[in-house]
Amino acid sequence: MIKQSIIENVLEAALSTGGDFSEVFIEDKYVNRMEMQSGKIEKSISGRDFGVGIRIFSGFQSIYTYTTDFTEEGLLLAAKRAAHAIKGGSHGIIHPLQKELYDPIHQIAQMPQTVEHARKVAIIRKANEIARNYDERIQQVGLRYIDEEQNVLIANSEGKFIEDTRVYSRLSIQATATDGVEMQTGFYGPGAHAGFEFIENLNLEHYAGEAARIAVTMLGADECPSGKFPVIIDNEFGGVIFHEACGHGLEATSVAKNNSVFANRIGEKVAPDIVTYIDDGTLPNEWGSLNIDDEGEKTRKNVLIENGILKGYLIDKFNARRMKSEATGSSRRESYRFNPTSRMTNTYIAPGTSTPEEIIASTEYGLYTKYMGGGQVNPATGDYNFAVMEAYLVKNGKIDRPVRGATLIGNGAKTLQLVDRVGNNLAHGAGMCGSISGSLPVNVGQPMIRVSEITVGGTKGV
């Protein structure tokens, strides 16, 4: 992408004023996006973005800059400007760059860049047709298609020199139903670290049909009661609550500054024995997976909570200095425009022994949340508020009528302690996660779980 000799010169220039570590992140990205509304392609964008990020450490000081000028002169100028922010330290050593090789985890059958535009449009049209034909009350269907090829090269003053190609594909479907008085929506957005073969092999009848079914089901739902009672959270995207309310609190971004309820608690009991919480960036072709992180470290399976005991955090290279620990292959960034930091990949609650049928049958009264919606979380405290996209009351061990307008309100660390059942049906759901290093593809996951008590906000009392 850029000559190795030039990269070495940039790393050297970055340390010219006393830094002890320098890094170059080179990115060449191709993106294709399409949006369909009312059966018509409303937007179709294809683009390429190339840029270079330069980072310097001096003790606990970190400087970051980026440039789209990839001439040697432009890169050296950017490195020297960044270096001027650091003065008085000892000059770091530049180790000879040694190219690292590895076996890719993710097999890509069809690079999206090689696939004709018409084939992509055909998939979108088919999904639109399935959702629209589900029920006459479906008024609107919106679809978003994205494929992305990101080529990166990462080199640093410690001698690291490694390259990677990441390929992402996703199709998001939103259906809106109306009865002439009110409107309800349903959504499904499968994605993978895979090529066009993922899109072409999607079960569109399932995904488009589910988006439409949710909208139609909620259209006729009763108002959700409010109060405190047991809540059953289904698998797959149900994991978004613990991703937001607990996962971010286990990232070094907050832990290193003691801005997390989990800081300085390694070895403590933070959840019941039945809860094991994992972040695994090595799962083949999963949406949040990577071969290497954005510092060039191989991704790994990080067990964060094991049988209720806090075992570790997600740590990037810079925060490893603050925490006097080792990086965990968890550093990520949206692009060269962002300084990397610790982020999640595929984070999930490990499967337990209960079947979904047993969990429901053992619940006398409560709420069953089949699909979660969006929400808000205070990352410092873990306090959350999440909307539920599809929910049902549970009465006498059976799923009762659907209810709408449900919100789950609580605190992530406290909710974690109230998990009393963990199912055996683990599944992952694709989403986008935003934080200080940008918006990133992540999986959230879990089997069906039950929380003994959550505050449920509804539109009427129990």
Coordinates of C-alpha atoms in Angstrom, one line a residue, residues 54-452:
I54 CA -0.3 8.2 12.9
R55 CA -0.1 7.7 16.6
I56 CA 2.6 8.5 19.2
F57 CA 3.0 7.5 22.8
S58 CA 5.2 9.2 25.4
G59 CA 4.5 7.5 28.8
F60 CA 0.8 8.2 29.5
Q61 CA 0.5 10.8 26.7
S62 CA -1.0 9.8 23.4
I63 CA -1.1 11.9 20.2
Y64 CA -3.0 11.0 17.1
T65 CA -3.3 12.6 13.7
Y66 CA -4.4 11.5 10.2
T67 CA -3.9 12.5 6.6
T68 CA -5.1 11.7 3.1
D69 CA -1.8 12.9 1.7
F70 CA 0.1 9.6 1.2
T71 CA 3.2 11.1 -0.5
E72 CA 6.3 10.7 1.6
E73 CA 6.5 14.4 2.1
G74 CA 2.9 14.6 3.3
L75 CA 3.3 11.7 5.7
L76 CA 6.5 13.0 7.2
L77 CA 5.0 16.4 7.6
A78 CA 2.0 14.9 9.5
A79 CA 4.3 12.8 11.7
K80 CA 6.5 15.8 12.6
R81 CA 3.5 18.0 13.4
A82 CA 2.2 15.3 15.8
A83 CA 5.6 14.9 17.3
H84 CA 5.8 18.6 18.2
A85 CA 3.1 17.9 20.8
I86 CA 5.6 15.7 22.7
K87 CA 8.8 17.2 24.1
G88 CA 11.4 16.1 26.7
G89 CA 10.9 12.4 26.6
S90 CA 13.6 9.8 25.8
H91 CA 13.7 9.0 22.1
G92 CA 12.1 5.6 21.3
I93 CA 13.9 2.9 19.4
I94 CA 12.8 1.8 16.0
H95 CA 13.0 -2.0 15.6
P96 CA 13.3 -3.5 12.1
L97 CA 9.9 -4.1 10.6
Q98 CA 9.1 -7.9 10.3
K99 CA 6.1 -8.8 8.2
E100 CA 3.7 -11.1 10.2
L101 CA 1.8 -13.8 8.4
Y102 CA -1.3 -15.7 9.7
D103 CA -4.0 -18.0 8.6
P104 CA -7.2 -16.0 7.9
I105 CA -10.2 -17.0 10.0
H106 CA -12.8 -15.8 7.6
Q107 CA -13.3 -17.5 4.2
I108 CA -14.6 -15.1 1.5
A109 CA -16.2 -16.8 -1.5
Q110 CA -17.4 -13.8 -3.5
M111 CA -15.7 -10.4 -3.1
P112 CA -18.6 -7.9 -3.3
Q113 CA -16.5 -5.6 -5.6
T114 CA -16.7 -8.3 -8.3
V115 CA -20.5 -8.8 -8.1
E116 CA -22.7 -7.0 -10.7
H117 CA -24.9 -4.2 -9.3
A118 CA -28.0 -5.9 -10.8
R119 CA -27.5 -9.0 -8.7
K120 CA -27.4 -6.9 -5.5
V121 CA -30.5 -5.1 -6.5
A122 CA -32.3 -8.3 -7.3
I123 CA -31.8 -9.5 -3.7
I124 CA -33.2 -6.2 -2.3
R125 CA -36.2 -6.3 -4.6
K126 CA -37.0 -9.9 -3.5
A127 CA -36.8 -9.0 0.2
N128 CA -39.1 -6.0 -0.4
E129 CA -41.6 -8.2 -2.2
I130 CA -41.7 -10.8 0.6
A131 CA -42.2 -8.2 3.3
R132 CA -44.9 -6.4 1.3
N133 CA -46.8 -9.5 0.5
Y134 CA -46.8 -10.7 4.1
D135 CA -50.1 -8.9 4.9
E136 CA -52.2 -6.2 3.4
R137 CA -51.6 -4.0 6.4
I138 CA -47.9 -3.6 5.5
Q139 CA -47.8 -0.1 4.2
Q140 CA -44.1 0.6 3.9
V141 CA -40.9 -1.4 3.6
G142 CA -37.5 0.1 3.8
L143 CA -34.3 -1.8 3.0
R144 CA -30.6 -1.0 3.4
Y145 CA -27.9 -2.9 1.7
I146 CA -24.2 -2.5 2.5
D147 CA -21.0 -4.2 1.5
E148 CA -17.5 -3.1 2.4
E149 CA -13.9 -4.1 1.7
Q150 CA -11.4 -2.7 4.1
N151 CA -7.7 -3.2 3.5
V152 CA -5.4 -2.2 6.3
L153 CA -1.7 -2.2 7.0
I154 CA -0.4 -1.6 10.5
A155 CA 3.2 -1.0 11.4
N156 CA 4.8 0.3 14.6
S157 CA 8.2 1.1 16.2
E158 CA 8.2 -2.3 18.0
G159 CA 8.8 -4.0 14.6
K160 CA 5.2 -5.0 13.8
F161 CA 4.2 -5.0 10.1
I162 CA 1.0 -6.8 9.3
E163 CA -1.8 -6.5 6.8
D164 CA -5.5 -7.6 6.7
T165 CA -8.5 -7.5 4.5
R166 CA -12.0 -7.3 6.1
V167 CA -15.1 -7.9 4.1
Y168 CA -18.6 -7.1 5.5
S169 CA -22.1 -7.6 4.1
R170 CA -25.4 -6.7 5.6
L171 CA -29.1 -6.4 4.6
S172 CA -31.5 -4.5 6.9
I173 CA -35.2 -4.7 6.5
Q174 CA -37.8 -2.5 8.2
A175 CA -41.5 -3.0 7.7
T176 CA -44.3 -0.7 8.8
A177 CA -47.9 -1.8 9.3
T178 CA -51.0 0.3 9.8
D179 CA -54.7 -0.3 10.4
G180 CA -55.6 3.3 9.4
V181 CA -55.3 4.5 13.0
E182 CA -51.9 3.6 14.3
M183 CA -48.6 2.3 12.9
Q184 CA -46.1 -0.3 14.2
T185 CA -42.7 -1.3 12.8
G186 CA -40.6 -4.5 12.7
F187 CA -36.9 -4.8 11.9
Y188 CA -34.3 -7.4 11.1
G189 CA -30.8 -6.8 10.0
P190 CA -28.6 -9.8 9.4
G191 CA -24.9 -9.2 8.7
A192 CA -21.6 -11.1 8.5
H193 CA -17.9 -10.8 8.0
A194 CA -18.4 -12.4 4.6
G195 CA -18.7 -11.8 1.0
F196 CA -21.7 -11.6 -1.3
E197 CA -22.3 -15.3 -0.7
F198 CA -23.8 -14.4 2.6
I199 CA -26.3 -12.1 1.0
E200 CA -27.1 -14.5 -1.7
N201 CA -27.7 -17.4 0.7
L202 CA -29.9 -15.4 3.2
N203 CA -33.2 -16.9 4.0
L204 CA -35.2 -13.9 2.9
E205 CA -38.5 -15.6 3.6
H206 CA -37.5 -15.7 7.3
Y207 CA -35.8 -12.3 7.7
A208 CA -38.2 -10.2 5.6
G209 CA -41.2 -12.2 6.9
E210 CA -40.1 -11.7 10.5
A211 CA -39.8 -7.9 10.0
A212 CA -43.3 -7.8 8.6
R213 CA -44.7 -10.3 11.2
I214 CA -43.4 -8.1 14.1
A215 CA -45.1 -5.0 12.7
V216 CA -48.4 -6.7 12.1
T217 CA -48.4 -8.5 15.5
M218 CA -47.7 -5.3 17.4
L219 CA -50.4 -3.5 15.5
G220 CA -53.0 -5.6 17.3
A221 CA -51.2 -5.7 20.7
D222 CA -52.6 -4.6 24.0
E223 CA -50.9 -1.9 26.0
C224 CA -48.1 -3.2 28.2
P225 CA -48.6 -3.1 32.0
S226 CA -46.0 -1.3 34.1
G227 CA -44.4 -2.5 37.3
K228 CA -41.6 -4.8 38.6
F229 CA -41.8 -8.4 37.6
P230 CA -39.8 -11.2 36.0
V231 CA -38.6 -10.6 32.4
I232 CA -37.7 -13.3 29.9
I233 CA -35.3 -11.9 27.3
D234 CA -35.0 -14.1 24.2
N235 CA -31.8 -15.0 22.4
E236 CA -29.9 -13.3 19.6
F237 CA -30.4 -9.5 19.7
G238 CA -31.7 -9.7 23.3
G239 CA -28.0 -9.5 24.2
V240 CA -28.0 -5.8 23.4
I241 CA -28.9 -4.9 27.0
F242 CA -25.8 -6.5 28.5
H243 CA -23.7 -5.3 25.6
E244 CA -24.6 -1.7 26.4
A245 CA -25.1 -1.8 30.1
C246 CA -22.3 -4.2 31.0
G247 CA -20.0 -4.7 28.0
H248 CA -19.0 -1.0 27.7
G249 CA -18.2 -1.1 31.4
L250 CA -15.7 -3.9 30.8
E251 CA -13.7 -1.9 28.1
A252 CA -10.5 -0.4 29.3
T253 CA -11.7 2.9 27.8
S254 CA -13.7 3.3 31.0
V255 CA -12.0 0.9 33.3
A256 CA -8.6 2.5 33.1
K257 CA -10.1 5.9 34.3
N258 CA -12.2 4.2 37.0
N259 CA -15.3 5.3 35.2
S260 CA -16.9 1.9 35.4
V261 CA -18.7 0.0 38.1
F262 CA -16.5 -3.0 37.2
A263 CA -13.1 -1.2 37.8
N264 CA -10.7 -2.8 40.2
R265 CA -13.0 -5.8 40.8
I266 CA -11.1 -8.7 39.2
G267 CA -11.9 -11.8 41.2
E268 CA -15.1 -10.5 42.6
K269 CA -18.5 -12.1 42.3
V270 CA -20.5 -9.9 39.9
A271 CA -23.1 -12.3 38.7
P272 CA -24.8 -15.6 39.5
D273 CA -22.8 -18.9 38.9
I274 CA -24.9 -19.6 35.8
V275 CA -23.6 -16.4 34.0
T276 CA -20.4 -16.6 31.8
Y277 CA -19.8 -13.5 29.7
I278 CA -17.5 -13.7 26.7
D279 CA -16.1 -11.4 24.0
D280 CA -14.8 -13.5 21.1
G281 CA -13.4 -11.9 17.9
T282 CA -12.4 -15.2 16.4
L283 CA -15.8 -16.6 15.5
P284 CA -15.6 -17.5 11.8
N285 CA -17.5 -15.0 9.6
E286 CA -19.4 -13.4 12.4
W287 CA -20.3 -9.7 11.9
G288 CA -18.1 -8.5 14.8
S289 CA -15.1 -10.8 14.0
L290 CA -11.6 -9.8 12.9
N291 CA -8.4 -11.6 12.0
I292 CA -6.4 -8.9 13.8
D293 CA -7.5 -5.9 15.7
D294 CA -6.6 -2.3 14.7
E295 CA -3.3 -2.4 16.5
G296 CA -2.3 -5.5 14.6
E297 CA -2.8 -8.0 17.5
K298 CA -4.6 -11.2 16.7
T299 CA -8.1 -11.3 18.1
R300 CA -8.9 -13.9 20.8
K301 CA -11.6 -15.3 23.0
N302 CA -11.7 -13.1 26.1
V303 CA -13.6 -14.6 29.0
L304 CA -14.8 -11.5 30.9
I305 CA -17.0 -13.1 33.5
E306 CA -16.8 -16.8 34.3
N307 CA -19.4 -18.6 36.5
G308 CA -20.2 -15.2 38.0
I309 CA -16.6 -14.1 38.7
L310 CA -15.1 -11.1 37.0
K311 CA -12.0 -12.4 35.1
G312 CA -10.8 -9.7 32.9
Y313 CA -11.3 -6.6 30.7
L314 CA -11.0 -5.7 27.0
I315 CA -7.7 -3.8 26.8
D316 CA -6.0 -1.8 24.1
K317 CA -2.3 -1.0 23.9
F318 CA -2.4 2.5 25.4
N319 CA -4.7 1.6 28.3
A320 CA -2.6 -1.4 29.0
R321 CA 0.1 1.1 30.1
R322 CA -2.3 2.7 32.5
M323 CA -3.6 -0.6 33.8
K324 CA -0.1 -2.3 33.9
S325 CA -1.6 -5.1 32.0
E326 CA -1.4 -6.7 28.5
A327 CA -3.5 -5.9 25.5
T328 CA -6.2 -8.4 24.6
G329 CA -6.6 -8.0 20.9
S330 CA -9.5 -5.7 21.4
S331 CA -8.5 -2.3 19.9
R332 CA -10.7 -1.1 17.2
R333 CA -11.5 2.0 15.1
E334 CA -14.0 2.9 12.5
S335 CA -11.4 4.2 10.1
Y336 CA -8.0 6.0 9.9
R337 CA -9.8 9.1 11.1
F338 CA -10.2 7.6 14.6
N339 CA -7.7 6.9 17.4
P340 CA -8.2 3.2 18.3
T341 CA -9.3 2.1 21.7
S342 CA -10.8 -1.0 23.5
R343 CA -14.0 -2.1 21.9
M344 CA -16.2 -5.2 21.8
T345 CA -16.4 -7.7 18.9
N346 CA -18.9 -10.6 19.4
T347 CA -20.0 -10.3 23.0
Y348 CA -22.4 -12.9 24.5
I349 CA -23.7 -14.8 27.5
A350 CA -22.6 -18.4 27.2
P351 CA -25.4 -21.0 26.9
G352 CA -26.7 -22.7 30.0
T353 CA -28.7 -25.8 30.6
S354 CA -32.4 -24.7 30.7
T355 CA -34.5 -25.1 27.6
P356 CA -36.7 -22.1 26.5
E357 CA -39.8 -24.2 27.2
E358 CA -38.6 -24.8 30.8
I359 CA -37.9 -21.1 31.4
I360 CA -41.4 -20.1 30.2
A361 CA -43.1 -22.9 32.0
S362 CA -41.5 -21.9 35.3
T363 CA -42.7 -18.3 35.1
E364 CA -46.0 -17.7 36.8
Y365 CA -46.3 -14.1 35.6
G366 CA -43.9 -11.8 33.7
L367 CA -43.0 -10.3 30.4
Y368 CA -41.4 -12.2 27.5
T369 CA -39.4 -9.9 25.2
K370 CA -38.9 -11.6 21.9
Y371 CA -37.1 -8.8 20.1
M372 CA -35.4 -5.8 21.6
G373 CA -35.4 -2.3 20.2
G374 CA -33.1 0.6 20.8
G375 CA -32.2 2.2 24.1
Q376 CA -30.0 4.5 26.1
V377 CA -27.3 3.8 28.6
N378 CA -25.2 5.8 31.0
P379 CA -21.8 4.1 30.5
A380 CA -20.4 5.4 33.8
T381 CA -23.2 3.9 35.9
G382 CA -24.7 1.2 33.7
D383 CA -28.2 2.7 34.1
Y384 CA -30.3 1.8 31.0
N385 CA -33.6 2.3 29.3
F386 CA -34.5 0.0 26.4
A387 CA -37.6 -0.2 24.2
V388 CA -39.0 -3.6 23.4
M389 CA -39.9 -4.2 19.8
E390 CA -42.0 -7.3 20.3
A391 CA -43.3 -8.5 23.7
Y392 CA -45.8 -10.8 25.3
L393 CA -47.2 -11.3 28.8
V394 CA -46.5 -14.6 30.4
K395 CA -49.2 -16.1 32.6
N396 CA -49.3 -19.4 34.5
G397 CA -46.2 -20.7 32.6
K398 CA -47.5 -19.9 29.1
I399 CA -47.1 -17.1 26.6
D400 CA -50.2 -15.0 26.6
R401 CA -51.2 -12.0 24.5
P402 CA -48.8 -9.6 22.8
V403 CA -48.3 -6.2 24.4
R404 CA -46.8 -3.0 23.0
G405 CA -45.1 0.1 24.5
A406 CA -42.9 -1.9 26.8
T407 CA -39.6 -0.4 28.1
L408 CA -37.0 -2.1 30.4
I409 CA -35.5 0.2 33.0
G410 CA -32.6 -0.7 35.3
N411 CA -28.9 -0.9 36.0
G412 CA -26.7 -3.3 34.1
A413 CA -24.6 -4.5 37.0
K414 CA -27.7 -5.1 39.2
T415 CA -29.7 -6.7 36.4
L416 CA -26.7 -9.1 35.8
Q417 CA -27.0 -10.2 39.4
L418 CA -30.7 -11.0 39.0
V419 CA -30.3 -13.5 36.1
D420 CA -31.8 -16.7 37.5
R421 CA -32.2 -18.8 34.3
V422 CA -29.9 -19.2 31.3
G423 CA -31.1 -21.1 28.3
N424 CA -29.3 -23.5 25.9
N425 CA -30.2 -21.7 22.6
L426 CA -27.4 -19.2 22.0
A427 CA -27.7 -17.0 19.0
H428 CA -26.0 -13.8 17.8
G429 CA -27.5 -10.6 16.4
A430 CA -25.7 -8.0 14.2
G431 CA -25.6 -4.4 15.1
M432 CA -23.5 -1.2 15.0
C433 CA -21.9 0.1 18.1
G434 CA -20.9 3.7 18.6
S435 CA -18.2 5.0 20.9
I436 CA -15.2 7.3 20.9
S437 CA -13.4 5.4 18.2
G438 CA -16.4 5.5 15.8
S439 CA -19.2 3.2 14.7
L440 CA -18.2 -0.5 14.4
P441 CA -19.9 -3.8 13.4
V442 CA -20.5 -5.9 16.5
N443 CA -22.5 -9.0 17.4
V444 CA -24.6 -9.1 20.6
G445 CA -25.7 -12.5 21.7
Q446 CA -27.2 -14.7 24.4
P447 CA -29.5 -17.7 24.8
M448 CA -32.9 -17.0 26.3
I449 CA -32.4 -15.7 29.9
R450 CA -34.7 -14.8 32.7
V451 CA -34.2 -11.9 35.1
S452 CA -36.1 -12.3 38.3

